[in-house]
Amino acid sequence: MYRYFLALRYLINRPINLLGTIGIMLGVWSLIVVVSIFSGYLGAVEEHLRSSTADLSVIEPPETIPFEILQRAIEADENVLACSPRLLWYGLLHPFGARVKSEVIGQTGAVVSETNFVSVIGIDPELDRRVTGFHGWLTEVIDEEMRVANPDRPLDDRADLPSMVISTSRMQREAASIGDRIRLTTGQSSGSRQSESLNFINATFALSGSFSSSYAGFDSLNVFVHIDRMREMLKSPAGSTNEIAIKLLDPDKAEETALRLTNTLKVLDPRMRFTSVRTWKQSNFIQLSSIEHQRSLMQLVLFVIMIVAAFLMYTTLSMMVTEKTGDIGILTAMGGSPLGVSSVFLACGLVIALVGSVLGVVTGCLSSIYLDDFNQWLKASFEIDLFPTRIYNLKSVPYSLDPLWMLIVSAIALMVGLVVSGLPAWRAARLDPLQSLRRD
Amino acid sequence: MSQPILQAESVIKNFRLGKEEISVLKGVDLSLQSGEMLALLGTSGAGKSTLLHVLGLLDPPSKGRILYEGQEVQNLPAQQRARLRHQKIGFVFQFYHLIPELSALQNVKLGSMMDISLGAWWKRRGELDARARELLQLVGLEHRLRHRPAELSGGERQRVAIARALIANPKLILADEPTGNLDSHTADDVLELLFRINQERGISFLLVTHNEELAARCHRIVRLKDGVVIGEELPAQTGASQES
């Protein structure tokens, strides 16, 4: 009993022990807050990518097989709800709208840099509506002057010109209006491999409105046109497509469905040289894994704080053992065994680590939950923006608290406490009680 | 004659100082009867404190035997020696050795916590608290229960140390110069207390001292010089000393 009693008394009466507790608390706090923000951000990006990418995509479907046949084969799968053809190409948008050229990107809301080099996505709006969120992105646009007149038919020709839908941010940046003419320059190779030549294609479109997918990275790089107009521009045969977007009934079974569809397509085209079926995660693999990697790196860096806390704790406990040499002597004389005496200091270390961990978890959770409010207050009061949400196209500071991670961090903190208090405790156990009694 | 509570047989204690081995105790024989108050008298460096530490199982002898109630104990494992110290021996030191973070009452209660589990202590906490208060009352400190050592005088600190030594109901108290750090008036008060405890409770005392007056009040005096017992005397029979 004496070891708990004394450990508690030593802890209460020695404010220096607070240093160790604060150190552990800070270590746990930072590991929880930073990782929760990273996880939240990763979750938000995943959500954005998820919303802008089809559940499954057939990349470079067999050219020789018409879309209708591929569609029947794909939609025959038990987990496929619908599919839609896409023709993806690239092009350069010529300046349009009423934008003053010297305007600096990044200070007017369009923070994500939007280049004029874009990915042009040719879609069939009717089919696409069942597969991706495109229809929803059109109605998301708040400003009526930038919204397409008829979201059910957004890419119908306007005044004999094919229509183009661009992102709301691009439309704002260009100060463009519905009906503006947009010139696009693209190219297409022709001839054999030995004598390949590039043919430039110039096309003019009419701006029919804007979309907002809530993922700035996607919005900044893509424009939409009707797939038939794309085919005409590229002189591709009717029914040609270079990507098929697929909507699944159960998105959680994307990988197994992708495998099944690969086999289905192999039956249709046994050569299937360039065709692949990718899940939305595979399509965005690099982006997702880069954030994941940053999160892991950050965890590693933050563990350094824990090591600093451990040193702090070791120093305070070691000092305590030195100061308490006399007490160790009298405890031994009163019947304390070396093990019992050492456990007084071990208990001190554990309590420091436990209190530090609990405080770290509690403050970490509260900080994560109220970080956005705090950020807003800082912004309003001092114009300091800790987490500029516009850069990440987020409405608030994201966070995601993972109970398992909190458990792991607490367990590590406790282990660190046990290890660093073990050494001073061992030293206490080895002290000669007589020497300590003679000290005075 | 009843069995002695403590016996030392041919106890030798050597210390190594660099390459040199110094013999501090050179074959000490000693016995202490139950309820006896024995003074171990000797000049500085005679080996009194070393003998007390060896007898109190804080330091093992280099050779020889230590017996508690007839049982040989010098070779017991550390855990059992610790238990024996707690159950049978109380210590009083010249410098009190109270825990500064604890109040007088807590210092005394600490003695009752050494060999008890948390659960058992919780069940008996009322009883143990009452006992600690009773002992502090016995030593005349019932009004200083909440005071920490730094807030007590030297005499009061030694009284707290005596109360702490008594809490586990020991049969023997080993006191190393218990009045050595006190002024004469306070020392007399503390000695009175020790004699009273000896008489009222029948607890044996081994008092290490170099104070002849104090030794003269004990039942028996053992003189130690250069690590050897040079004589024993019964204070009532002054002059009837027996050279060994």
PDB file of N, CA and C in Angstrom, chain A residues 1-6 9-10 13-14 324 326-327 329-340 432-434 436-440, chain B residues 15 50 53 58-59 78-79 82-83 85-86 91 93 95-102 106-107 110-111 113-114 116-118 121 148 164:
ATOM      1  N   MET A   1       0.826  -1.207   0.000  1.00  0.00           N
ATOM      2  CA  MET A   1       0.000   0.000   0.000  1.00  0.00           C
ATOM      3  C   MET A   1       0.865   1.263   0.000  1.00  0.00           C
ATOM      4  N   TYR A   2       1.987   1.176   0.762  1.00  0.00           N
ATOM      5  CA  TYR A   2       2.812   2.379   0.954  1.00  0.00           C
ATOM      6  C   TYR A   2       3.298   2.962  -0.368  1.00  0.00           C
ATOM      7  N   ARG A   3       3.520   2.088  -1.381  1.00  0.00           N
ATOM      8  CA  ARG A   3       4.076   2.581  -2.645  1.00  0.00           C
ATOM      9  C   ARG A   3       3.090   3.502  -3.367  1.00  0.00           C
ATOM     10  N   TYR A   4       1.780   3.150  -3.304  1.00  0.00           N
ATOM     11  CA  TYR A   4       0.772   4.017  -3.948  1.00  0.00           C
ATOM     12  C   TYR A   4       0.642   5.332  -3.185  1.00  0.00           C
ATOM     13  N   PHE A   5       0.622   5.163  -1.851  1.00  0.00           N
ATOM     14  CA  PHE A   5       0.445   6.328  -0.986  1.00  0.00           C
ATOM     15  C   PHE A   5       1.589   7.326  -1.184  1.00  0.00           C
ATOM     16  N   LEU A   6       2.811   6.797  -1.147  1.00  0.00           N
ATOM     17  CA  LEU A   6       3.968   7.676  -1.290  1.00  0.00           C
ATOM     18  C   LEU A   6       4.065   8.269  -2.688  1.00  0.00           C
ATOM     19  N   ARG A   9       1.736  11.077  -2.922  1.00  0.00           N
ATOM     20  CA  ARG A   9       2.201  12.238  -2.143  1.00  0.00           C
ATOM     21  C   ARG A   9       3.352  12.941  -2.854  1.00  0.00           C
ATOM     22  N   TYR A  10       4.270  12.162  -3.390  1.00  0.00           N
ATOM     23  CA  TYR A  10       5.412  12.749  -4.108  1.00  0.00           C
ATOM     24  C   TYR A  10       4.911  13.548  -5.315  1.00  0.00           C
ATOM     25  N   ASN A  13       3.063  16.763  -4.143  1.00  0.00           N
ATOM     26  CA  ASN A  13       3.894  17.769  -3.480  1.00  0.00           C
ATOM     27  C   ASN A  13       5.097  18.227  -4.277  1.00  0.00           C
ATOM     28  N   ARG A  14       5.263  17.684  -5.469  1.00  0.00           N
ATOM     29  CA  ARG A  14       6.439  18.092  -6.267  1.00  0.00           C
ATOM     30  C   ARG A  14       5.954  18.660  -7.597  1.00  0.00           C
ATOM     31  N   LYS A 324      15.387  11.894  -3.046  1.00  0.00           N
ATOM     32  CA  LYS A 324      14.674  11.047  -2.087  1.00  0.00           C
ATOM     33  C   LYS A 324      15.542   9.921  -1.541  1.00  0.00           C
ATOM     34  N   GLY A 326      17.320   9.777   1.087  1.00  0.00           N
ATOM     35  CA  GLY A 326      17.070   9.608   2.509  1.00  0.00           C
ATOM     36  C   GLY A 326      15.791   8.838   2.767  1.00  0.00           C
ATOM     37  N   ASP A 327      14.758   9.156   2.001  1.00  0.00           N
ATOM     38  CA  ASP A 327      13.469   8.469   2.167  1.00  0.00           C
ATOM     39  C   ASP A 327      13.614   6.989   1.837  1.00  0.00           C
ATOM     40  N   GLY A 329      16.199   5.166   2.243  1.00  0.00           N
ATOM     41  CA  GLY A 329      16.842   4.514   3.373  1.00  0.00           C
ATOM     42  C   GLY A 329      15.843   4.183   4.467  1.00  0.00           C
ATOM     43  N   ILE A 330      15.025   5.150   4.836  1.00  0.00           N
ATOM     44  CA  ILE A 330      14.089   4.917   5.947  1.00  0.00           C
ATOM     45  C   ILE A 330      13.002   3.928   5.543  1.00  0.00           C
ATOM     46  N   LEU A 331      12.611   3.972   4.281  1.00  0.00           N
ATOM     47  CA  LEU A 331      11.609   3.007   3.809  1.00  0.00           C
ATOM     48  C   LEU A 331      12.162   1.591   3.918  1.00  0.00           C
ATOM     49  N   THR A 332      13.431   1.436   3.580  1.00  0.00           N
ATOM     50  CA  THR A 332      14.049   0.110   3.682  1.00  0.00           C
ATOM     51  C   THR A 332      14.084  -0.316   5.145  1.00  0.00           C
ATOM     52  N   ALA A 333      14.469   0.614   6.025  1.00  0.00           N
ATOM     53  CA  ALA A 333      14.521   0.276   7.444  1.00  0.00           C
ATOM     54  C   ALA A 333      13.140  -0.107   7.978  1.00  0.00           C
ATOM     55  N   MET A 334      12.103   0.524   7.446  1.00  0.00           N
ATOM     56  CA  MET A 334      10.740   0.238   7.921  1.00  0.00           C
ATOM     57  C   MET A 334      10.171  -1.050   7.352  1.00  0.00           C
ATOM     58  N   GLY A 335      10.900  -1.653   6.464  1.00  0.00           N
ATOM     59  CA  GLY A 335      10.433  -2.939   5.920  1.00  0.00           C
ATOM     60  C   GLY A 335      10.131  -2.921   4.441  1.00  0.00           C
ATOM     61  N   GLY A 336      10.576  -1.879   3.782  1.00  0.00           N
ATOM     62  CA  GLY A 336      10.375  -1.838   2.327  1.00  0.00           C
ATOM     63  C   GLY A 336      11.443  -2.657   1.624  1.00  0.00           C
ATOM     64  N   SER A 337      11.035  -3.485   0.696  1.00  0.00           N
ATOM     65  CA  SER A 337      12.004  -4.287  -0.057  1.00  0.00           C
ATOM     66  C   SER A 337      12.517  -3.446  -1.223  1.00  0.00           C
ATOM     67  N   PRO A 338      13.656  -3.810  -1.812  1.00  0.00           N
ATOM     68  CA  PRO A 338      14.150  -3.049  -2.967  1.00  0.00           C
ATOM     69  C   PRO A 338      13.098  -2.931  -4.073  1.00  0.00           C
ATOM     70  N   LEU A 339      12.371  -4.032  -4.290  1.00  0.00           N
ATOM     71  CA  LEU A 339      11.341  -4.025  -5.333  1.00  0.00           C
ATOM     72  C   LEU A 339      10.216  -3.042  -4.979  1.00  0.00           C
ATOM     73  N   GLY A 340       9.826  -3.090  -3.698  1.00  0.00           N
ATOM     74  CA  GLY A 340       8.749  -2.205  -3.246  1.00  0.00           C
ATOM     75  C   GLY A 340       9.157  -0.741  -3.364  1.00  0.00           C
ATOM     76  N   ASP A 432      22.109   1.834  -1.661  1.00  0.00           N
ATOM     77  CA  ASP A 432      22.428   1.243  -0.362  1.00  0.00           C
ATOM     78  C   ASP A 432      21.662   2.039   0.698  1.00  0.00           C
ATOM     79  N   PRO A 433      20.733   1.399   1.402  1.00  0.00           N
ATOM     80  CA  PRO A 433      19.919   2.148   2.377  1.00  0.00           C
ATOM     81  C   PRO A 433      20.777   2.798   3.459  1.00  0.00           C
ATOM     82  N   LEU A 434      21.892   2.155   3.777  1.00  0.00           N
ATOM     83  CA  LEU A 434      22.731   2.715   4.834  1.00  0.00           C
ATOM     84  C   LEU A 434      23.389   4.013   4.395  1.00  0.00           C
ATOM     85  N   SER A 436      22.172   6.045   2.298  1.00  0.00           N
ATOM     86  CA  SER A 436      21.153   7.088   2.298  1.00  0.00           C
ATOM     87  C   SER A 436      20.819   7.509   3.722  1.00  0.00           C
ATOM     88  N   LEU A 437      20.898   6.576   4.676  1.00  0.00           N
ATOM     89  CA  LEU A 437      20.611   6.939   6.062  1.00  0.00           C
ATOM     90  C   LEU A 437      21.750   7.770   6.654  1.00  0.00           C
ATOM     91  N   ARG A 438      22.945   7.534   6.142  1.00  0.00           N
ATOM     92  CA  ARG A 438      24.102   8.277   6.662  1.00  0.00           C
ATOM     93  C   ARG A 438      24.203   9.665   6.061  1.00  0.00           C
ATOM     94  N   ARG A 439      23.462   9.899   4.984  1.00  0.00           N
ATOM     95  CA  ARG A 439      23.620  11.156   4.236  1.00  0.00           C
ATOM     96  C   ARG A 439      23.482  12.388   5.114  1.00  0.00           C
ATOM     97  N   ASP A 440      22.520  12.314   6.033  1.00  0.00           N
ATOM     98  CA  ASP A 440      22.257  13.495   6.859  1.00  0.00           C
ATOM     99  C   ASP A 440      23.402  13.731   7.843  1.00  0.00           C
TER     100      ASP A 440
ATOM    101  N   PHE B  15      34.648  -3.964   5.701  1.00  0.00           N
ATOM    102  CA  PHE B  15      34.339  -3.085   4.563  1.00  0.00           C
ATOM    103  C   PHE B  15      35.565  -2.981   3.673  1.00  0.00           C
ATOM    104  N   THR B  50      27.439   0.480  13.046  1.00  0.00           N
ATOM    105  CA  THR B  50      27.561  -0.661  12.125  1.00  0.00           C
ATOM    106  C   THR B  50      26.908  -1.890  12.752  1.00  0.00           C
ATOM    107  N   HIS B  53      23.178  -1.605  12.526  1.00  0.00           N
ATOM    108  CA  HIS B  53      22.685  -1.877  11.171  1.00  0.00           C
ATOM    109  C   HIS B  53      22.720  -3.364  10.857  1.00  0.00           C
ATOM    110  N   LEU B  58      19.856  -4.464   8.127  1.00  0.00           N
ATOM    111  CA  LEU B  58      20.025  -3.503   7.030  1.00  0.00           C
ATOM    112  C   LEU B  58      21.325  -3.768   6.299  1.00  0.00           C
ATOM    113  N   ASP B  59      22.214  -4.488   6.970  1.00  0.00           N
ATOM    114  CA  ASP B  59      23.522  -4.768   6.392  1.00  0.00           C
ATOM    115  C   ASP B  59      23.910  -6.186   6.818  1.00  0.00           C
ATOM    116  N   ALA B  78      16.174 -11.024   0.671  1.00  0.00           N
ATOM    117  CA  ALA B  78      15.893  -9.599   0.915  1.00  0.00           C
ATOM    118  C   ALA B  78      14.433  -9.360   1.305  1.00  0.00           C
ATOM    119  N   GLN B  79      13.522 -10.057   0.622  1.00  0.00           N
ATOM    120  CA  GLN B  79      12.087  -9.863   0.871  1.00  0.00           C
ATOM    121  C   GLN B  79      11.716 -10.268   2.298  1.00  0.00           C
ATOM    122  N   ALA B  82      13.109  -7.905   4.826  1.00  0.00           N
ATOM    123  CA  ALA B  82      12.295  -6.684   4.865  1.00  0.00           C
ATOM    124  C   ALA B  82      11.048  -6.922   5.721  1.00  0.00           C
ATOM    125  N   ARG B  83      10.440  -8.103   5.559  1.00  0.00           N
ATOM    126  CA  ARG B  83       9.219  -8.408   6.327  1.00  0.00           C
ATOM    127  C   ARG B  83       9.523  -8.494   7.825  1.00  0.00           C
ATOM    128  N   ARG B  85      11.975  -7.059   9.385  1.00  0.00           N
ATOM    129  CA  ARG B  85      12.238  -5.702   9.885  1.00  0.00           C
ATOM    130  C   ARG B  85      10.922  -4.999  10.213  1.00  0.00           C
ATOM    131  N   HIS B  86       9.959  -5.168   9.294  1.00  0.00           N
ATOM    132  CA  HIS B  86       8.683  -4.482   9.495  1.00  0.00           C
ATOM    133  C   HIS B  86       7.926  -5.037  10.693  1.00  0.00           C
ATOM    134  N   PHE B  91      12.838   1.284  14.133  1.00  0.00           N
ATOM    135  CA  PHE B  91      14.098   2.041  14.103  1.00  0.00           C
ATOM    136  C   PHE B  91      13.853   3.488  14.526  1.00  0.00           C
ATOM    137  N   PHE B  93      16.314   6.942  14.486  1.00  0.00           N
ATOM    138  CA  PHE B  93      17.645   7.438  14.106  1.00  0.00           C
ATOM    139  C   PHE B  93      17.903   8.811  14.697  1.00  0.00           C
ATOM    140  N   PHE B  95      18.841  11.393  13.163  1.00  0.00           N
ATOM    141  CA  PHE B  95      18.316  12.495  12.326  1.00  0.00           C
ATOM    142  C   PHE B  95      16.862  12.270  11.907  1.00  0.00           C
ATOM    143  N   TYR B  96      16.131  11.527  12.664  1.00  0.00           N
ATOM    144  CA  TYR B  96      14.665  11.313  12.543  1.00  0.00           C
ATOM    145  C   TYR B  96      14.237  10.631  11.251  1.00  0.00           C
ATOM    146  N   HIS B  97      14.749  11.100  10.130  1.00  0.00           N
ATOM    147  CA  HIS B  97      14.399  10.520   8.823  1.00  0.00           C
ATOM    148  C   HIS B  97      12.891  10.435   8.601  1.00  0.00           C
ATOM    149  N   LEU B  98      12.239  11.557   8.813  1.00  0.00           N
ATOM    150  CA  LEU B  98      10.804  11.623   8.480  1.00  0.00           C
ATOM    151  C   LEU B  98      10.683  12.012   7.016  1.00  0.00           C
ATOM    152  N   ILE B  99       9.564  11.629   6.396  1.00  0.00           N
ATOM    153  CA  ILE B  99       9.356  11.984   4.987  1.00  0.00           C
ATOM    154  C   ILE B  99       8.805  13.421   4.949  1.00  0.00           C
ATOM    155  N   PRO B 100       9.544  14.337   4.333  1.00  0.00           N
ATOM    156  CA  PRO B 100       9.154  15.762   4.438  1.00  0.00           C
ATOM    157  C   PRO B 100       7.795  16.097   3.833  1.00  0.00           C
ATOM    158  N   GLU B 101       7.371  15.295   2.837  1.00  0.00           N
ATOM    159  CA  GLU B 101       6.093  15.606   2.173  1.00  0.00           C
ATOM    160  C   GLU B 101       4.877  15.195   3.008  1.00  0.00           C
ATOM    161  N   LEU B 102       5.119  14.397   4.063  1.00  0.00           N
ATOM    162  CA  LEU B 102       3.991  13.870   4.839  1.00  0.00           C
ATOM    163  C   LEU B 102       3.842  14.611   6.164  1.00  0.00           C
ATOM    164  N   GLN B 106       0.607  11.278   8.857  1.00  0.00           N
ATOM    165  CA  GLN B 106       0.877  10.442   7.673  1.00  0.00           C
ATOM    166  C   GLN B 106       2.200   9.696   7.805  1.00  0.00           C
ATOM    167  N   ASN B 107       3.198  10.342   8.417  1.00  0.00           N
ATOM    168  CA  ASN B 107       4.475   9.669   8.631  1.00  0.00           C
ATOM    169  C   ASN B 107       4.294   8.436   9.506  1.00  0.00           C
ATOM    170  N   LEU B 110       2.306   5.737   7.628  1.00  0.00           N
ATOM    171  CA  LEU B 110       3.113   5.077   6.603  1.00  0.00           C
ATOM    172  C   LEU B 110       3.693   3.757   7.128  1.00  0.00           C
ATOM    173  N   GLY B 111       4.064   3.775   8.435  1.00  0.00           N
ATOM    174  CA  GLY B 111       4.618   2.560   9.035  1.00  0.00           C
ATOM    175  C   GLY B 111       3.650   1.399   9.021  1.00  0.00           C
ATOM    176  N   MET B 113       1.607   0.818   6.607  1.00  0.00           N
ATOM    177  CA  MET B 113       1.257   0.486   5.212  1.00  0.00           C
ATOM    178  C   MET B 113       2.310  -0.392   4.557  1.00  0.00           C
ATOM    179  N   MET B 114       3.363  -0.711   5.269  1.00  0.00           N
ATOM    180  CA  MET B 114       4.499  -1.343   4.607  1.00  0.00           C
ATOM    181  C   MET B 114       4.209  -2.771   4.151  1.00  0.00           C
ATOM    182  N   ILE B 116       1.003  -4.360   3.722  1.00  0.00           N
ATOM    183  CA  ILE B 116      -0.441  -4.544   3.624  1.00  0.00           C
ATOM    184  C   ILE B 116      -0.883  -4.160   2.209  1.00  0.00           C
ATOM    185  N   SER B 117      -1.856  -4.905   1.707  1.00  0.00           N
ATOM    186  CA  SER B 117      -2.318  -4.602   0.347  1.00  0.00           C
ATOM    187  C   SER B 117      -3.273  -3.408   0.391  1.00  0.00           C
ATOM    188  N   LEU B 118      -3.513  -2.840  -0.795  1.00  0.00           N
ATOM    189  CA  LEU B 118      -4.405  -1.682  -0.898  1.00  0.00           C
ATOM    190  C   LEU B 118      -5.799  -2.029  -0.361  1.00  0.00           C
ATOM    191  N   TRP B 121      -5.746  -2.524   3.406  1.00  0.00           N
ATOM    192  CA  TRP B 121      -5.596  -1.220   4.060  1.00  0.00           C
ATOM    193  C   TRP B 121      -6.918  -0.458   4.031  1.00  0.00           C
ATOM    194  N   ARG B 148       3.797  19.250   9.122  1.00  0.00           N
ATOM    195  CA  ARG B 148       4.860  18.537   8.412  1.00  0.00           C
ATOM    196  C   ARG B 148       6.160  18.639   9.204  1.00  0.00           C
ATOM    197  N   ARG B 164       6.223   6.383  14.901  1.00  0.00           N
ATOM    198  CA  ARG B 164       6.291   5.595  13.663  1.00  0.00           C
ATOM    199  C   ARG B 164       6.930   4.229  13.918  1.00  0.00           C
TER     200      ARG B 164
END
